[in-house]
Coordinates of C-alpha atoms and ligand atoms in Angstrom, one line a residue:
M20 CA 2.3 74.4 2.1
Y21 CA 2.2 77.5 4.3
V22 CA -0.1 78.3 7.2
L23 CA -0.2 81.8 8.6
V24 CA -1.0 81.9 12.3
I25 CA -2.6 85.1 13.7
N26 CA -2.9 86.2 17.3
A27 CA -4.7 89.5 17.4
G28 CA -4.9 91.6 20.6
S29 CA -6.5 94.9 21.2
S30 CA -3.6 97.0 19.8
S31 CA -1.3 94.2 18.5
L32 CA -1.2 91.5 16.0
K33 CA 1.3 88.6 16.3
Y34 CA 1.9 86.4 13.3
Q35 CA 3.9 83.3 12.4
L36 CA 4.2 81.7 8.9
L37 CA 4.8 77.9 9.1
D38 CA 6.0 75.6 6.4
M39 CA 3.8 72.5 7.2
S40 CA 6.0 70.2 5.1
N41 CA 8.5 70.3 8.0
E42 CA 6.6 72.3 10.6
N43 CA 9.3 75.0 10.6
A44 CA 8.4 78.7 11.3
I45 CA 9.9 80.6 8.4
A46 CA 8.8 84.1 9.5
K47 CA 7.4 85.6 12.6
G48 CA 6.6 89.0 13.9
L49 CA 4.5 91.5 15.7
C50 CA 2.6 94.6 14.8
E51 CA 2.2 96.8 17.8
R52 CA 0.7 100.1 18.8
I53 CA -2.2 99.5 16.2
G54 CA -4.6 102.5 16.3
I55 CA -1.9 104.6 18.0
D56 CA 1.0 104.9 15.5
G57 CA 2.3 101.5 14.5
R58 CA 5.5 99.5 14.7
L59 CA 6.5 96.3 13.0
V60 CA 9.0 93.7 14.2
H61 CA 9.6 91.0 11.6
E62 CA 12.0 88.0 11.9
T63 CA 13.3 85.5 9.4
D64 CA 16.5 83.5 8.8
K65 CA 17.8 86.7 7.2
G66 CA 17.6 88.5 10.5
K67 CA 15.4 91.0 12.4
H68 CA 13.7 93.9 10.7
T69 CA 11.9 96.7 12.5
A70 CA 10.0 99.6 11.1
D71 CA 7.7 102.3 12.2
K72 CA 4.6 102.2 9.9
A73 CA 1.2 103.8 10.2
M74 CA -1.3 101.2 11.4
P75 CA -4.6 103.0 12.0
D76 CA -6.4 99.6 12.4
H77 CA -6.0 95.9 12.2
G78 CA -6.8 95.9 8.4
A79 CA -3.8 98.2 7.8
A80 CA -1.6 96.1 10.1
M81 CA -2.6 92.9 8.1
A82 CA -1.7 94.6 4.8
I83 CA 1.7 95.5 6.2
V84 CA 2.2 91.8 7.3
I85 CA 1.4 90.6 3.8
D86 CA 3.6 93.2 2.1
T87 CA 6.5 92.3 4.4
L88 CA 6.1 88.5 3.8
L89 CA 6.3 89.4 0.0
D90 CA 9.0 92.0 0.4
A91 CA 12.1 91.4 -1.8
E92 CA 14.5 92.1 1.0
H93 CA 12.8 90.9 4.2
G94 CA 10.1 88.6 2.8
V95 CA 9.9 84.8 2.4
L96 CA 7.1 84.4 -0.2
K97 CA 6.8 85.1 -3.9
S98 CA 3.1 85.2 -4.0
K99 CA 0.2 85.7 -1.5
D100 CA -1.3 82.5 -3.0
E101 CA 1.4 80.4 -1.3
I102 CA -0.6 81.0 2.0
K103 CA -2.9 78.0 2.0
A104 CA -4.8 78.8 5.2
V105 CA -4.9 81.1 8.2
G106 CA -5.2 79.8 11.8
H107 CA -6.5 82.3 14.4
R108 CA -6.0 82.1 18.1
V109 CA -9.4 82.8 19.7
V110 CA -9.4 83.1 23.5
H111 CA -12.9 82.1 24.5
G112 CA -15.1 79.5 22.8
G113 CA -17.5 79.3 25.7
E114 CA -19.5 76.0 25.7
T115 CA -20.2 76.5 22.0
F116 CA -16.8 75.5 20.6
T117 CA -15.3 72.3 21.9
A118 CA -12.8 72.0 19.1
S119 CA -11.2 74.1 16.4
V120 CA -13.5 75.0 13.5
L121 CA -13.5 76.4 9.9
I122 CA -14.6 80.0 10.2
T123 CA -17.9 80.7 8.5
D124 CA -20.3 83.6 9.0
E125 CA -22.1 81.5 11.6
V126 CA -18.9 80.7 13.5
E127 CA -18.1 84.5 13.6
K128 CA -21.5 85.1 15.1
G129 CA -20.8 82.3 17.6
I130 CA -17.5 83.9 18.6
E131 CA -19.3 87.2 19.0
A132 CA -22.0 85.6 21.1
V133 CA -19.5 84.3 23.7
S134 CA -17.6 87.6 23.7
D135 CA -19.3 88.7 27.0
L136 CA -17.1 86.0 28.7
A137 CA -13.9 87.6 27.3
P138 CA -14.6 91.2 26.5
L139 CA -10.9 92.1 26.3
H140 CA -9.9 89.3 24.0
N141 CA -12.6 88.0 21.7
P142 CA -13.5 91.3 20.0
P143 CA -9.8 91.9 18.9
N144 CA -9.6 88.2 17.9
L145 CA -12.6 88.8 15.6
T146 CA -11.0 92.0 14.3
G147 CA -8.0 89.9 13.3
I148 CA -10.3 87.4 11.5
R149 CA -12.1 90.2 9.6
A150 CA -8.8 91.9 8.6
C151 CA -7.6 88.5 7.1
K152 CA -10.8 88.0 5.3
Q153 CA -10.5 91.5 3.9
H154 CA -7.0 90.8 2.4
M155 CA -7.3 87.1 1.7
P156 CA -11.0 86.5 0.9
N157 CA -10.4 83.2 -0.8
V158 CA -8.1 81.7 1.9
P159 CA -9.8 79.4 4.4
Q160 CA -9.5 80.4 8.0
V161 CA -9.7 78.3 11.1
A162 CA -10.4 79.4 14.7
V163 CA -8.5 77.6 17.5
F164 CA -9.8 78.3 21.0
D165 CA -7.8 78.6 24.2
T166 CA -10.7 77.0 26.0
A167 CA -11.5 74.1 23.7
F168 CA -9.0 71.6 25.2
H169 CA -10.7 71.9 28.6
Q170 CA -14.2 71.2 27.4
T171 CA -13.6 67.6 28.5
M172 CA -13.6 68.7 32.1
P173 CA -16.3 66.9 34.1
E174 CA -19.1 68.9 35.7
K175 CA -17.6 68.4 39.2
A176 CA -14.5 70.3 38.0
F177 CA -16.2 73.1 36.1
L178 CA -19.2 74.0 38.2
Y179 CA -18.8 76.9 40.7
A180 CA -20.6 76.3 44.0
I181 CA -23.0 79.2 43.4
D182 CA -26.7 79.3 42.4
Y183 CA -27.0 76.8 39.5
E184 CA -29.4 79.2 37.8
L185 CA -26.4 81.6 37.3
Y186 CA -24.7 78.9 35.3
K187 CA -27.8 78.2 33.3
K188 CA -28.6 81.9 32.7
H189 CA -25.2 83.4 32.2
K190 CA -22.9 80.4 31.6
I191 CA -20.9 81.2 34.7
R192 CA -18.7 78.2 35.1
R193 CA -15.0 77.3 34.8
Y194 CA -13.6 77.1 31.3
G195 CA -9.8 77.2 31.6
F196 CA -7.2 78.7 29.2
H197 CA -3.8 78.1 27.6
G198 CA -5.5 75.0 26.0
T199 CA -3.1 74.9 23.0
S200 CA -0.1 74.9 25.2
H201 CA -1.4 72.2 27.6
K202 CA -2.4 70.1 24.6
Y203 CA 1.0 70.5 23.0
V204 CA 3.1 69.5 26.0
S205 CA 0.7 66.8 27.2
N206 CA 1.0 65.2 23.8
L207 CA 4.7 65.4 23.7
A208 CA 5.3 64.1 27.2
P209 CA 4.2 60.4 26.6
E210 CA 6.2 60.4 23.4
M211 CA 9.3 61.5 25.3
L212 CA 8.7 58.8 27.9
K213 CA 7.8 56.2 25.3
R214 CA 4.5 55.6 27.0
D215 CA 0.9 55.5 25.9
A216 CA -0.9 58.8 26.6
K217 CA -4.1 56.8 27.5
D218 CA -2.3 55.3 30.5
M219 CA -0.8 58.5 31.9
K220 CA -1.8 61.0 34.5
I221 CA 0.1 64.3 33.9
V222 CA 0.1 67.7 35.4
T223 CA 1.2 70.3 32.9
C224 CA 2.4 73.6 34.4
H225 CA 2.2 76.6 32.0
L226 CA 4.3 79.1 34.0
G227 CA 4.5 82.3 31.9
N228 CA 3.1 85.8 32.4
G229 CA -0.2 84.0 32.8
V230 CA 0.0 80.9 34.8
S231 CA -2.2 77.8 34.6
L232 CA -1.9 74.1 35.5
C233 CA -3.9 71.3 33.9
A234 CA -4.6 67.8 35.0
V235 CA -4.4 65.6 32.0
D236 CA -5.7 62.0 32.5
G237 CA -5.6 59.6 29.6
G238 CA -4.7 62.4 27.2
V239 CA -7.7 64.7 28.1
S240 CA -8.0 67.7 30.4
V241 CA -9.9 66.8 33.5
D242 CA -9.2 70.0 35.5
T243 CA -7.4 73.2 35.1
S244 CA -6.6 76.1 37.4
M245 CA -8.0 79.1 35.4
G246 CA -11.7 79.6 35.6
M247 CA -14.4 81.6 33.8
T248 CA -11.6 84.1 33.2
P249 CA -7.8 83.9 33.3
L250 CA -7.8 85.5 36.8
E251 CA -8.5 82.3 38.8
G252 CA -5.9 79.9 40.1
L253 CA -2.2 80.5 40.6
A254 CA -0.4 83.7 41.6
M255 CA 0.7 85.2 38.3
G256 CA 2.9 88.1 37.0
T257 CA 0.2 90.7 37.8
R258 CA -2.9 88.6 38.4
C259 CA -3.9 87.6 41.9
G260 CA -5.2 84.1 41.2
D261 CA -7.3 82.4 43.9
I262 CA -8.6 84.9 46.5
D263 CA -11.4 84.9 49.1
P264 CA -14.2 86.5 47.0
A265 CA -15.2 88.6 50.0
V266 CA -11.9 90.5 49.7
V267 CA -13.2 92.2 46.5
Q268 CA -16.0 93.9 48.3
Y269 CA -13.8 94.7 51.3
I270 CA -11.2 96.4 49.0
M271 CA -13.9 98.3 47.2
E272 CA -15.2 99.6 50.5
K273 CA -11.9 100.3 52.2
E274 CA -10.2 101.9 49.2
C275 CA -13.4 103.6 47.9
I276 CA -13.0 102.2 44.4
S277 CA -15.4 100.9 41.8
A278 CA -15.9 97.3 40.7
Q279 CA -14.0 98.2 37.5
Q280 CA -11.1 99.6 39.6
A281 CA -11.1 96.6 41.8
G282 CA -11.0 94.3 38.7
D283 CA -8.0 96.3 37.3
M284 CA -6.2 96.0 40.7
L285 CA -6.6 92.2 40.8
N286 CA -5.7 91.8 37.1
K287 CA -2.9 94.3 36.7
K288 CA -1.4 95.2 40.0
S289 CA -1.5 92.0 41.9
G290 CA 0.3 88.6 41.7
V291 CA 4.1 88.6 42.2
L292 CA 4.2 92.3 41.1
G293 CA 1.7 93.1 43.9
I294 CA 3.6 91.2 46.6
S295 CA 7.1 92.3 45.6
G296 CA 6.4 95.9 44.5
V297 CA 9.4 95.2 42.2
S298 CA 8.3 93.6 38.9
S299 CA 6.1 90.9 37.3
D300 CA 9.2 89.5 35.6
F301 CA 10.9 86.6 37.4
R302 CA 14.4 87.7 36.2
D303 CA 13.9 91.0 38.0
L304 CA 12.4 89.2 41.1
C305 CA 15.4 86.9 41.2
T306 CA 17.9 89.7 41.0
A307 CA 16.0 91.7 43.7
A308 CA 15.7 88.6 46.0
N309 CA 19.4 87.9 45.6
S310 CA 20.3 91.4 46.7
G311 CA 18.2 91.0 49.8
N312 CA 14.8 92.3 48.8
E313 CA 12.5 90.3 51.2
R314 CA 9.2 91.0 49.4
A315 CA 10.7 89.8 46.1
A316 CA 11.8 86.6 47.8
A317 CA 8.3 86.3 49.4
A318 CA 6.6 86.7 46.0
M319 CA 8.7 83.8 44.6
E320 CA 7.9 81.6 47.7
V321 CA 4.1 82.3 47.3
F322 CA 4.3 81.5 43.6
A323 CA 6.2 78.1 44.1
Y324 CA 4.1 77.1 47.1
R325 CA 0.9 77.6 45.1
V326 CA 2.1 75.7 42.1
A327 CA 3.2 72.8 44.3
G328 CA -0.2 72.9 46.1
Y329 CA -2.1 72.6 42.9
I330 CA 0.1 69.7 41.7
G331 CA -0.8 67.9 44.9
R332 CA -4.5 68.6 44.5
Y333 CA -4.4 67.3 40.9
A334 CA -2.6 64.2 42.0
A335 CA -5.4 63.6 44.4
C336 CA -8.1 64.4 41.9
M337 CA -6.7 62.0 39.3
N338 CA -5.8 59.5 42.0
G339 CA -2.2 59.3 40.7
L340 CA 0.6 61.1 39.0
D341 CA 3.0 59.9 36.4
A342 CA 4.6 63.1 35.2
I343 CA 4.8 66.8 35.7
V344 CA 5.7 69.1 32.8
F345 CA 7.1 72.6 33.1
T346 CA 6.6 75.0 30.2
A347 CA 6.4 78.7 29.1
G348 CA 8.7 81.5 30.1
I349 CA 9.2 80.7 33.7
G350 CA 8.6 76.9 33.4
E351 CA 11.2 76.6 30.6
N352 CA 13.9 79.0 32.0
D353 CA 13.7 79.3 35.7
C354 CA 15.5 76.3 37.3
G355 CA 15.2 77.9 40.7
I356 CA 11.4 77.9 40.6
R357 CA 11.4 74.3 39.3
E358 CA 13.6 73.3 42.2
K359 CA 11.5 75.1 44.7
V360 CA 8.3 73.5 43.4
C361 CA 9.8 70.0 43.2
A362 CA 11.2 70.2 46.7
Y363 CA 7.6 70.1 48.0
L364 CA 6.8 67.0 46.1
T365 CA 9.4 64.4 47.2
W366 CA 6.7 62.5 49.1
F367 CA 4.9 61.9 45.8
G368 CA 8.1 60.4 44.3
V369 CA 9.5 63.5 42.6
E370 CA 13.3 63.8 42.5
I371 CA 15.1 66.0 40.1
D372 CA 18.7 65.9 39.0
P373 CA 20.2 69.3 39.7
E374 CA 22.6 69.1 36.7
L375 CA 19.8 68.3 34.3
N376 CA 17.6 71.0 35.9
G377 CA 20.3 73.5 35.0
K378 CA 20.0 72.9 31.3
R379 CA 18.0 75.1 29.0
G380 CA 16.3 75.4 25.7
Q381 CA 15.5 71.7 24.9
A382 CA 12.8 69.2 25.8
L383 CA 14.3 67.2 28.7
D384 CA 13.4 64.7 31.4
I385 CA 15.1 66.3 34.4
S386 CA 14.2 63.5 36.9
K387 CA 16.7 61.2 38.7
P388 CA 16.8 57.8 37.0
N389 CA 14.6 56.0 39.6
A390 CA 12.2 58.8 40.4
K391 CA 8.6 57.5 40.5
V392 CA 7.2 60.7 39.0
R393 CA 8.9 62.0 35.9
V394 CA 9.6 65.7 35.7
L395 CA 9.9 67.1 32.1
V396 CA 10.7 70.5 30.7
I397 CA 9.2 71.0 27.3
P398 CA 9.3 74.3 25.4
T399 CA 5.8 75.0 24.3
N400 CA 4.7 75.8 20.8
E401 CA 1.2 77.2 20.7
E402 CA 1.5 78.5 17.1
L403 CA 2.4 74.9 15.9
V404 CA -0.8 73.5 17.5
I405 CA -2.9 76.2 15.8
A406 CA -1.2 75.4 12.4
R407 CA -1.6 71.7 12.9
D408 CA -5.3 72.1 13.8
T409 CA -5.8 74.3 10.7
K410 CA -4.1 71.8 8.5
A411 CA -6.1 68.9 10.0
I412 CA -9.5 70.7 9.5
L413 CA -8.7 71.6 5.9
K414 CA -7.3 68.1 5.3
F415 CA -4.3 69.1 3.2
Ligands
LIG516 P1 5.7 83.9 28.6 O1 4.3 84.5 29.0 O2 5.6 82.4 28.4 O3 6.3 84.6 27.5 O4 6.6 84.1 29.9 C1 7.1 85.4 30.2 C2 7.7 85.4 31.6 O5 8.7 84.4 31.7 C3 8.5 86.7 31.9 O6 7.6 87.6 32.5 C4 9.5 86.2 32.9 O7 8.9 86.2 34.2 C5 9.7 84.7 32.6 N1 11.0 84.5 32.0 C6 11.4 84.6 30.8 N2 12.7 84.3 30.6 C7 13.2 83.9 31.8 C8 14.4 83.5 32.4 N3 15.5 83.4 31.6 N4 14.5 83.3 33.7 C9 13.4 83.4 34.5 N5 12.2 83.8 34.1 C10 12.1 84.1 32.8

């Protein structure tokens, strides 16, 4: 029983084929430079296959994905009919979509209607949906939204302190993102600790290129650090996170730049890249800091300080804290950042074991035996959440 998971970006299309009888990914890959020239990277047990192939649009890329999955040498399927369903990552569901849904014409219109809130993401997501419909018209498709997990946030967490009419008229409010990742790790944490999710207060820290934290109380999201867009919250690879909104106007005036240019600056040239001037990648930052680059070291300090600050805030908002989960590229791999963050939190009862913190690649409780707050590292699996939701909706 195979589910194909699709994550379509403006010039890329990521895919993963999962065997839902054991939840294993049997093939995964990426079509990139769609609309430019086209390049395929495809991975299976047999190894990695890369090829330059013309991809004038997402439809052409999708045809290449299907051909590759069926290919005698690199493929894993005998027939296209073995794909029972397709699950799509859709970034923004607005207030319309509070859970995953079977895609119908009406749902497509609904996704289009909230596209104003994510103009860079929802239109390519829709293009991916349409490309799949074109090549697999009889295969059911499901949309899984990054925002849906956070639709349980109470009004006090999602309202901005601005004119309420702006919320009513334009739906300007906090939505949050990385929902599939926060859902996956917050489900697994109680299981690992042999506790009931209903009785747990957890802060999940998705620390990747994009960074967001989520307060999960009794298994549901009650607050999260990203807002109407993925720019709010923590300092990220290239995004600024929380900033005095007056700074935007000030930069525009001082640098003589447009609103669009200011937006680009805060999205693409800020965060740890902006502070360090070195890189958005923590491996490069670490190397630079170790060789005496003070701005790289400062960027890492800002990053860790903010993560710790948000954990403290969520402990207060939930009036308790049982566990912290680190996930995604930095959260899973960078023991130095985990150590820095946890060093701020000893007062809460956080104490990690340095040896366990040094391990990599597995789900692990890295706390000392008697620590009051458990600290877990859990590799995230967003594709699996999308495939599970797809399977659940189609009831197979
Ligand atoms: P993600 O968005 O989850 O793929 O995370 C990507 C980010 O994770 C990269 O930009 C790096 O900053 C970080 N990362 C990945 N591997 C490592 C590593 N071994 N050590 C430190 N940071 C890492």
